[in-house]
Amino acid sequence: MTQEQNRAKTRARDSVLAVLGAATIAALPFAAPAPVRAEVVAQPGQAGVPYKGMPALAPIGVRVDHYLPVPGPAAPPVDPAKGYRIQDLGTGLYMVTDNAYQSMFMVYETGVVVIDAPPGYSAKIRQAIAEVTDRPITHVVYSHAHTDHIGGVTDLGGHPTIIAHEETRRLLARANDPKRPLPTVVFKDRYVLKVGSQTLELSYPGVAHEPGNIFIYAPRQKTLMIIDVVFPGWMPWRRWALAKDVPGYFAQVAEIDRVPFETLVGGHVNRVGTHDDVRAQLEFMNDVKAAAATALKTTALGGEMADNDKANPWAVFDNYIDRVVVQCVDAVTPKWQSRLAGYDVYIWDQCYAMEQSLRID
Ligand SMILES: [Zn+2]
């Protein structure tokens, strides 16, 4: 661990201590012996006492004043006057990004296909296209129904053909959101969009992140866009990026690795991805799964809690789940905290989501 990581960890730990208060410090595994009077040292089962093996990374709901440093090279900068940058993915395909969200556009002989319109910069997408071509937007593809990826589509203007999966249409009809007009063309398993010399292969891999979330593959450019599943170099967004189906999410990351892409557009973070990124994320996910499975097997119900709470089954399970997650976080942290950007931000969420899925899915 670098000095800076150690400092950040110490700061995170100090803010945990500040929240927990002096009376509990003696019970923390990372606390130095402190001159706490015996009568105020809390015992396990009393309020505010951390569970055994409590990791130094601040748990959910505890404020930290400084997160772990972000590893890896800095992203190409976004010109603040423009609010976006364009990345040429080859043969008329471009990514537009503000280094937090990612969308694409594809130029063909007589027009442009736009894939997603994140509202954070959707008002700039026409300007981005104008840097490359003056051809009109004829088609829009929705990756999935979530408004943070398509809710700026009306900023594109005109009356483009809108293509999406049929589940996306169902969800958008239910949402009844004027910012997300219904698709005009839907498909069930597979749809090939051929425009001029350009091709996009759309296919539906089943539920992981969200029903209707599709693979968008550009074969000439060997580029796969699949949104909110793989986060190159980064910890996935909380609770496996809010996956509607956690086992489906695990299967889908493995399936992404089987697509012969060279460039992966994941919809978030500050760069595109590679197969190495997909494999690293899968390895991390499997480590969390194994750690949570071990913790589920080795943690006893009703430990470290007051006897008079044991008639409250919600409390018994809350306590059990917390102790499982404490073990899970503790087990994966040494290997991953300096490898994945934002590890400390969401590791607790991942272990909670993993534990729940392993018990009920
Ligand atoms: Zn989403």
Short mmCIF file of C-alpha atoms and ligand atoms in Angstrom, two decimals:
data_model
loop_
_atom_site.label_atom_id
_atom_site.label_comp_id
_atom_site.label_asym_id
_atom_site.label_seq_id
_atom_site.Cartn_x
_atom_site.Cartn_y
_atom_site.Cartn_z
CA MET A 1 0.00 0.00 0.00
CA THR A 2 1.31 3.48 -0.83
CA GLN A 3 1.80 6.15 1.79
CA GLU A 4 -1.14 8.09 0.36
CA GLN A 5 -3.39 5.04 0.62
CA ASN A 6 -2.29 4.53 4.19
CA ARG A 7 -3.04 8.16 4.98
CA ALA A 8 -6.47 7.92 3.35
CA LYS A 9 -7.20 4.74 5.25
CA THR A 10 -6.16 6.38 8.50
CA ARG A 11 -8.41 9.35 7.78
CA ALA A 12 -11.33 7.03 6.99
CA ARG A 13 -10.66 5.14 10.20
CA ASP A 14 -10.46 8.37 12.21
CA SER A 15 -13.86 9.45 10.96
CA VAL A 16 -15.30 6.08 11.93
CA LEU A 17 -13.87 6.63 15.38
CA ALA A 18 -15.31 10.13 15.57
CA VAL A 19 -18.77 8.82 14.75
CA LEU A 20 -18.62 5.85 17.04
CA GLY A 21 -17.45 7.89 19.99
CA ALA A 22 -14.82 7.41 22.66
CA ALA A 23 -16.73 4.84 24.67
CA THR A 24 -16.51 2.31 21.85
CA ILE A 25 -12.95 2.93 20.68
CA ALA A 26 -11.44 0.31 22.93
CA ALA A 27 -13.53 -2.36 21.22
CA LEU A 28 -12.30 -1.54 17.71
CA PRO A 29 -9.70 -3.93 16.30
CA PHE A 30 -7.57 -1.12 14.85
CA ALA A 31 -7.63 1.13 17.90
CA ALA A 32 -4.53 1.67 19.95
CA PRO A 33 -4.93 1.04 23.69
CA ALA A 34 -6.71 4.14 24.93
CA PRO A 35 -7.08 5.51 28.45
CA VAL A 36 -10.80 4.76 28.57
CA ARG A 37 -12.25 4.29 32.06
CA ALA A 38 -13.41 0.74 32.65
CA GLU A 39 -16.98 1.70 33.52
CA VAL A 40 -17.58 3.31 30.07
CA VAL A 41 -16.12 0.49 27.96
CA ALA A 42 -19.11 -0.98 26.16
CA GLN A 43 -19.53 -4.72 25.76
CA PRO A 44 -20.64 -6.63 22.64
CA GLY A 45 -24.41 -6.44 22.50
CA GLN A 46 -24.41 -2.80 23.55
CA ALA A 47 -25.26 0.03 21.17
CA GLY A 48 -22.50 1.31 18.91
CA VAL A 49 -20.03 -1.49 19.56
CA PRO A 50 -18.51 -2.64 16.25
CA TYR A 51 -18.73 -6.29 15.30
CA LYS A 52 -15.67 -8.50 15.67
CA GLY A 53 -13.23 -8.16 12.77
CA MET A 54 -14.68 -4.79 11.75
CA PRO A 55 -12.75 -3.54 8.65
CA ALA A 56 -11.06 -0.15 8.80
CA LEU A 57 -12.96 1.01 5.68
CA ALA A 58 -15.91 3.08 6.81
CA PRO A 59 -19.21 1.20 6.54
CA ILE A 60 -22.37 2.52 4.86
CA GLY A 61 -23.72 5.60 6.61
CA VAL A 62 -20.41 6.64 8.17
CA ARG A 63 -18.93 9.76 6.65
CA VAL A 64 -15.32 9.72 5.50
CA ASP A 65 -13.39 12.89 4.86
CA HIS A 66 -11.14 11.35 2.24
CA TYR A 67 -11.55 8.28 0.01
CA LEU A 68 -8.77 5.98 -1.16
CA PRO A 69 -6.73 7.39 -4.06
CA VAL A 70 -7.84 6.42 -7.56
CA PRO A 71 -5.22 4.16 -9.23
CA GLY A 72 -4.35 4.18 -12.91
CA PRO A 73 -3.57 6.91 -15.43
CA ALA A 74 -5.66 10.10 -15.52
CA ALA A 75 -8.41 10.20 -18.14
CA PRO A 76 -8.13 12.43 -21.23
CA PRO A 77 -9.49 15.80 -20.06
CA VAL A 78 -12.91 17.19 -20.95
CA ASP A 79 -12.74 20.80 -22.15
CA PRO A 80 -14.91 22.61 -19.55
CA ALA A 81 -16.10 25.09 -22.20
CA LYS A 82 -17.54 22.19 -24.23
CA GLY A 83 -18.57 19.80 -21.46
CA TYR A 84 -17.78 16.70 -23.47
CA ARG A 85 -15.02 15.01 -25.41
CA ILE A 86 -15.22 12.86 -28.53
CA GLN A 87 -13.24 9.65 -28.92
CA ASP A 88 -12.81 8.27 -32.44
CA LEU A 89 -13.49 4.52 -32.30
CA GLY A 90 -12.72 4.09 -36.00
CA THR A 91 -14.62 3.84 -39.32
CA GLY A 92 -17.23 6.49 -38.53
CA LEU A 93 -17.97 5.41 -34.96
CA TYR A 94 -17.44 7.89 -32.11
CA MET A 95 -17.89 7.90 -28.35
CA VAL A 96 -19.15 11.06 -26.66
CA THR A 97 -18.41 11.35 -22.96
CA ASP A 98 -18.18 13.80 -20.09
CA ASN A 99 -15.83 11.30 -18.35
CA ALA A 100 -18.76 10.06 -16.24
CA TYR A 101 -21.30 8.98 -18.87
CA GLN A 102 -20.69 7.54 -22.34
CA SER A 103 -22.81 7.43 -25.49
CA MET A 104 -21.96 6.91 -29.17
CA PHE A 105 -22.82 8.08 -32.65
CA MET A 106 -22.18 6.35 -35.98
CA VAL A 107 -21.83 8.24 -39.24
CA TYR A 108 -22.94 6.63 -42.49
CA GLU A 109 -23.25 7.86 -46.11
CA THR A 110 -26.43 9.92 -45.66
CA GLY A 111 -27.00 10.24 -41.90
CA VAL A 112 -26.08 9.57 -38.30
CA VAL A 113 -27.22 6.94 -35.78
CA VAL A 114 -27.13 8.10 -32.14
CA ILE A 115 -26.87 5.50 -29.38
CA ASP A 116 -28.12 6.88 -26.04
CA ALA A 117 -28.49 10.50 -24.95
CA PRO A 118 -27.49 11.02 -21.31
CA PRO A 119 -29.24 14.18 -20.06
CA GLY A 120 -26.01 15.47 -18.49
CA TYR A 121 -24.67 16.42 -21.93
CA SER A 122 -27.46 15.56 -24.39
CA ALA A 123 -27.82 19.24 -25.32
CA LYS A 124 -24.23 19.03 -26.65
CA ILE A 125 -24.59 15.87 -28.75
CA ARG A 126 -25.60 17.73 -31.92
CA GLN A 127 -22.59 20.02 -31.43
CA ALA A 128 -20.37 16.95 -31.01
CA ILE A 129 -21.74 15.42 -34.22
CA ALA A 130 -21.24 18.74 -36.03
CA GLU A 131 -17.51 18.49 -35.28
CA VAL A 132 -17.49 15.43 -37.55
CA THR A 133 -20.32 15.74 -40.08
CA ASP A 134 -23.30 17.86 -41.12
CA ARG A 135 -25.45 14.80 -41.87
CA PRO A 136 -28.80 14.51 -40.05
CA ILE A 137 -29.68 12.19 -37.17
CA THR A 138 -31.88 9.52 -38.74
CA HIS A 139 -31.89 6.80 -36.05
CA VAL A 140 -31.59 6.56 -32.28
CA VAL A 141 -30.88 3.33 -30.39
CA TYR A 142 -31.82 3.05 -26.72
CA SER A 143 -29.44 0.81 -24.76
CA HIS A 144 -32.09 0.42 -22.05
CA ALA A 145 -34.93 2.32 -20.43
CA HIS A 146 -33.04 4.16 -17.66
CA THR A 147 -33.46 7.91 -17.85
CA ASP A 148 -29.87 8.70 -16.91
CA HIS A 149 -28.83 7.19 -20.28
CA ILE A 150 -31.67 8.16 -22.64
CA GLY A 151 -33.57 10.97 -20.88
CA GLY A 152 -31.96 13.64 -23.10
CA VAL A 153 -33.19 12.15 -26.38
CA THR A 154 -35.61 15.01 -27.12
CA ASP A 155 -32.60 17.36 -27.22
CA LEU A 156 -31.57 15.64 -30.45
CA GLY A 157 -34.53 17.18 -32.30
CA GLY A 158 -36.17 15.90 -35.49
CA HIS A 159 -38.13 12.67 -35.77
CA PRO A 160 -35.57 9.88 -35.86
CA THR A 161 -36.49 6.20 -35.95
CA ILE A 162 -36.04 4.95 -32.36
CA ILE A 163 -34.97 1.33 -31.93
CA ALA A 164 -35.06 -0.59 -28.64
CA HIS A 165 -35.84 -3.94 -27.09
CA GLU A 166 -39.52 -4.77 -26.51
CA GLU A 167 -38.97 -4.84 -22.72
CA THR A 168 -37.64 -1.29 -22.95
CA ARG A 169 -40.86 -0.24 -24.70
CA ARG A 170 -42.90 -1.92 -21.95
CA LEU A 171 -40.96 -0.10 -19.22
CA LEU A 172 -41.15 3.24 -21.02
CA ALA A 173 -44.90 2.87 -21.57
CA ARG A 174 -45.25 2.33 -17.83
CA ALA A 175 -43.01 5.32 -17.01
CA ASN A 176 -45.06 7.57 -19.32
CA ASP A 177 -42.22 10.08 -19.40
CA PRO A 178 -42.28 12.78 -22.11
CA LYS A 179 -38.47 12.91 -21.88
CA ARG A 180 -38.30 9.28 -23.05
CA PRO A 181 -40.51 8.84 -26.12
CA LEU A 182 -41.49 5.27 -26.97
CA PRO A 183 -39.35 3.40 -29.50
CA THR A 184 -40.81 3.16 -33.01
CA VAL A 185 -39.08 -0.16 -33.78
CA VAL A 186 -38.72 -2.97 -31.24
CA PHE A 187 -37.27 -6.48 -31.36
CA LYS A 188 -37.19 -9.58 -29.18
CA ASP A 189 -33.89 -11.46 -29.70
CA ARG A 190 -31.87 -9.81 -32.41
CA TYR A 191 -32.02 -6.85 -34.80
CA VAL A 192 -29.46 -5.84 -37.42
CA LEU A 193 -29.45 -2.16 -38.34
CA LYS A 194 -27.85 -1.64 -41.75
CA VAL A 195 -27.44 1.96 -42.88
CA GLY A 196 -25.28 2.58 -45.92
CA SER A 197 -22.01 0.73 -45.36
CA GLN A 198 -22.44 0.68 -41.57
CA THR A 199 -23.90 -2.07 -39.39
CA LEU A 200 -25.01 -2.34 -35.77
CA GLU A 201 -25.96 -5.76 -34.39
CA LEU A 202 -28.41 -5.48 -31.52
CA SER A 203 -29.09 -8.52 -29.37
CA TYR A 204 -30.75 -9.29 -26.07
CA PRO A 205 -28.72 -11.31 -23.55
CA GLY A 206 -31.50 -11.53 -20.93
CA VAL A 207 -31.96 -9.79 -17.61
CA ALA A 208 -28.94 -8.63 -15.64
CA HIS A 209 -28.85 -4.88 -15.01
CA GLU A 210 -32.34 -4.19 -16.33
CA PRO A 211 -34.89 -5.97 -18.55
CA GLY A 212 -34.38 -4.82 -22.14
CA ASN A 213 -30.70 -3.84 -21.71
CA ILE A 214 -29.06 -4.87 -25.00
CA PHE A 215 -25.68 -5.66 -26.53
CA ILE A 216 -24.92 -3.13 -29.29
CA TYR A 217 -22.12 -4.49 -31.44
CA ALA A 218 -20.40 -2.67 -34.29
CA PRO A 219 -18.62 -5.46 -36.20
CA ARG A 220 -16.48 -3.28 -38.49
CA GLN A 221 -15.20 -1.32 -35.50
CA LYS A 222 -15.06 -4.37 -33.21
CA THR A 223 -16.81 -2.26 -30.57
CA LEU A 224 -19.29 -3.58 -28.03
CA MET A 225 -21.52 -1.20 -26.12
CA ILE A 226 -23.33 -2.68 -23.12
CA ILE A 227 -24.36 -0.21 -20.47
CA ASP A 228 -24.16 -0.44 -16.67
CA VAL A 229 -22.57 -3.89 -16.48
CA VAL A 230 -18.76 -3.54 -16.74
CA PHE A 231 -16.91 -0.56 -15.25
CA PRO A 232 -13.36 -0.63 -16.66
CA GLY A 233 -10.81 -0.16 -13.89
CA TRP A 234 -13.49 0.80 -11.39
CA MET A 235 -15.61 -0.74 -8.69
CA PRO A 236 -19.08 -1.38 -10.15
CA TRP A 237 -21.74 1.09 -9.06
CA ARG A 238 -23.40 0.12 -5.80
CA ARG A 239 -25.18 -3.23 -5.40
CA TRP A 240 -23.67 -4.63 -8.64
CA ALA A 241 -24.81 -1.53 -10.48
CA LEU A 242 -28.35 -2.05 -9.18
CA ALA A 243 -28.59 -5.35 -11.07
CA LYS A 244 -32.20 -6.51 -11.23
CA ASP A 245 -30.90 -10.10 -11.36
CA VAL A 246 -27.59 -10.71 -9.58
CA PRO A 247 -26.97 -14.26 -10.92
CA GLY A 248 -27.91 -12.94 -14.38
CA TYR A 249 -25.42 -10.12 -13.89
CA PHE A 250 -22.60 -12.55 -13.10
CA ALA A 251 -23.48 -14.63 -16.18
CA GLN A 252 -23.62 -11.56 -18.38
CA VAL A 253 -20.16 -10.30 -17.44
CA ALA A 254 -18.80 -13.72 -18.44
CA GLU A 255 -20.79 -13.54 -21.68
CA ILE A 256 -19.36 -10.09 -22.50
CA ASP A 257 -15.90 -11.62 -22.34
CA ARG A 258 -16.91 -14.09 -25.09
CA VAL A 259 -17.77 -11.30 -27.58
CA PRO A 260 -14.81 -10.69 -29.95
CA PHE A 261 -14.66 -6.94 -29.32
CA GLU A 262 -11.54 -4.81 -29.14
CA THR A 263 -13.24 -1.79 -27.54
CA LEU A 264 -15.87 -1.92 -24.81
CA VAL A 265 -18.13 1.07 -24.16
CA GLY A 266 -19.65 0.49 -20.73
CA GLY A 267 -21.63 3.71 -20.35
CA HIS A 268 -19.70 5.03 -17.36
CA VAL A 269 -16.29 5.97 -15.96
CA ASN A 270 -13.58 7.85 -17.76
CA ARG A 271 -12.37 5.41 -20.41
CA VAL A 272 -13.34 2.56 -22.70
CA GLY A 273 -12.53 -1.03 -21.71
CA THR A 274 -10.74 -4.17 -22.85
CA HIS A 275 -11.08 -7.90 -22.24
CA ASP A 276 -8.56 -7.52 -19.39
CA ASP A 277 -10.96 -5.11 -17.69
CA VAL A 278 -13.84 -7.56 -18.07
CA ARG A 279 -11.75 -10.42 -16.66
CA ALA A 280 -10.54 -8.32 -13.73
CA GLN A 281 -14.10 -7.36 -12.85
CA LEU A 282 -15.22 -10.99 -13.09
CA GLU A 283 -12.35 -12.10 -10.86
CA PHE A 284 -13.31 -9.45 -8.30
CA MET A 285 -16.96 -10.48 -8.46
CA ASN A 286 -16.08 -14.13 -7.93
CA ASP A 287 -13.85 -13.21 -4.98
CA VAL A 288 -16.75 -11.33 -3.36
CA LYS A 289 -19.06 -14.27 -4.06
CA ALA A 290 -16.65 -16.76 -2.49
CA ALA A 291 -16.05 -14.52 0.53
CA ALA A 292 -19.77 -14.02 1.11
CA ALA A 293 -20.45 -17.74 0.72
CA THR A 294 -17.77 -18.60 3.28
CA ALA A 295 -19.06 -15.97 5.69
CA LEU A 296 -22.63 -17.26 5.36
CA LYS A 297 -21.44 -20.77 6.28
CA THR A 298 -19.21 -19.78 9.18
CA THR A 299 -21.34 -17.14 10.92
CA ALA A 300 -23.74 -18.23 13.65
CA LEU A 301 -27.19 -16.68 14.09
CA GLY A 302 -27.60 -14.68 17.27
CA GLY A 303 -23.93 -14.01 18.00
CA GLU A 304 -22.69 -10.73 19.44
CA MET A 305 -26.19 -9.54 20.34
CA ALA A 306 -28.11 -8.90 23.53
CA ASP A 307 -30.19 -11.83 24.82
CA ASN A 308 -33.39 -9.79 25.04
CA ASP A 309 -33.26 -9.07 21.27
CA LYS A 310 -33.19 -12.73 20.30
CA ALA A 311 -37.01 -12.94 20.20
CA ASN A 312 -36.97 -10.31 17.41
CA PRO A 313 -36.29 -12.20 14.16
CA TRP A 314 -35.69 -9.04 12.12
CA ALA A 315 -33.00 -8.04 14.64
CA VAL A 316 -31.46 -11.52 14.65
CA PHE A 317 -31.14 -11.45 10.86
CA ASP A 318 -29.95 -7.85 10.73
CA ASN A 319 -27.19 -8.77 13.15
CA TYR A 320 -26.37 -11.96 11.19
CA ILE A 321 -26.25 -10.17 7.83
CA ASP A 322 -24.07 -7.41 9.24
CA ARG A 323 -21.57 -9.92 10.61
CA VAL A 324 -21.52 -11.85 7.31
CA VAL A 325 -20.82 -8.62 5.44
CA VAL A 326 -18.09 -7.58 7.89
CA GLN A 327 -16.31 -10.87 7.12
CA CYS A 328 -16.87 -10.47 3.38
CA VAL A 329 -15.42 -6.94 3.27
CA ASP A 330 -12.50 -7.99 5.42
CA ALA A 331 -11.70 -10.96 3.18
CA VAL A 332 -11.58 -9.14 -0.18
CA THR A 333 -10.09 -5.80 0.88
CA PRO A 334 -6.35 -6.67 0.96
CA LYS A 335 -6.34 -7.89 -2.66
CA TRP A 336 -8.64 -5.32 -4.26
CA GLN A 337 -8.52 -2.00 -2.42
CA SER A 338 -5.61 -0.64 -4.46
CA ARG A 339 -6.60 -2.34 -7.75
CA LEU A 340 -10.12 -1.02 -8.33
CA ALA A 341 -10.81 2.71 -8.36
CA GLY A 342 -13.55 3.56 -5.88
CA TYR A 343 -13.15 0.24 -4.09
CA ASP A 344 -13.80 1.74 -0.65
CA VAL A 345 -16.89 3.62 -1.87
CA TYR A 346 -19.02 0.58 -2.68
CA ILE A 347 -17.45 -2.57 -1.27
CA TRP A 348 -19.98 -2.69 1.57
CA ASP A 349 -22.85 -2.43 -0.93
CA GLN A 350 -21.41 -5.27 -3.02
CA CYS A 351 -21.04 -7.59 -0.03
CA TYR A 352 -24.59 -6.80 1.15
CA ALA A 353 -26.01 -7.46 -2.32
CA MET A 354 -23.95 -10.65 -2.70
CA GLU A 355 -25.03 -12.02 0.66
CA GLN A 356 -28.71 -11.37 -0.10
CA SER A 357 -28.48 -12.95 -3.55
CA LEU A 358 -26.63 -16.05 -2.30
CA ARG A 359 -29.30 -16.64 0.33
CA ILE A 360 -32.41 -16.20 -1.83
CA ASP A 361 -31.70 -16.45 -5.57
ZN ZN B 1 -29.14 1.66 -16.11
#
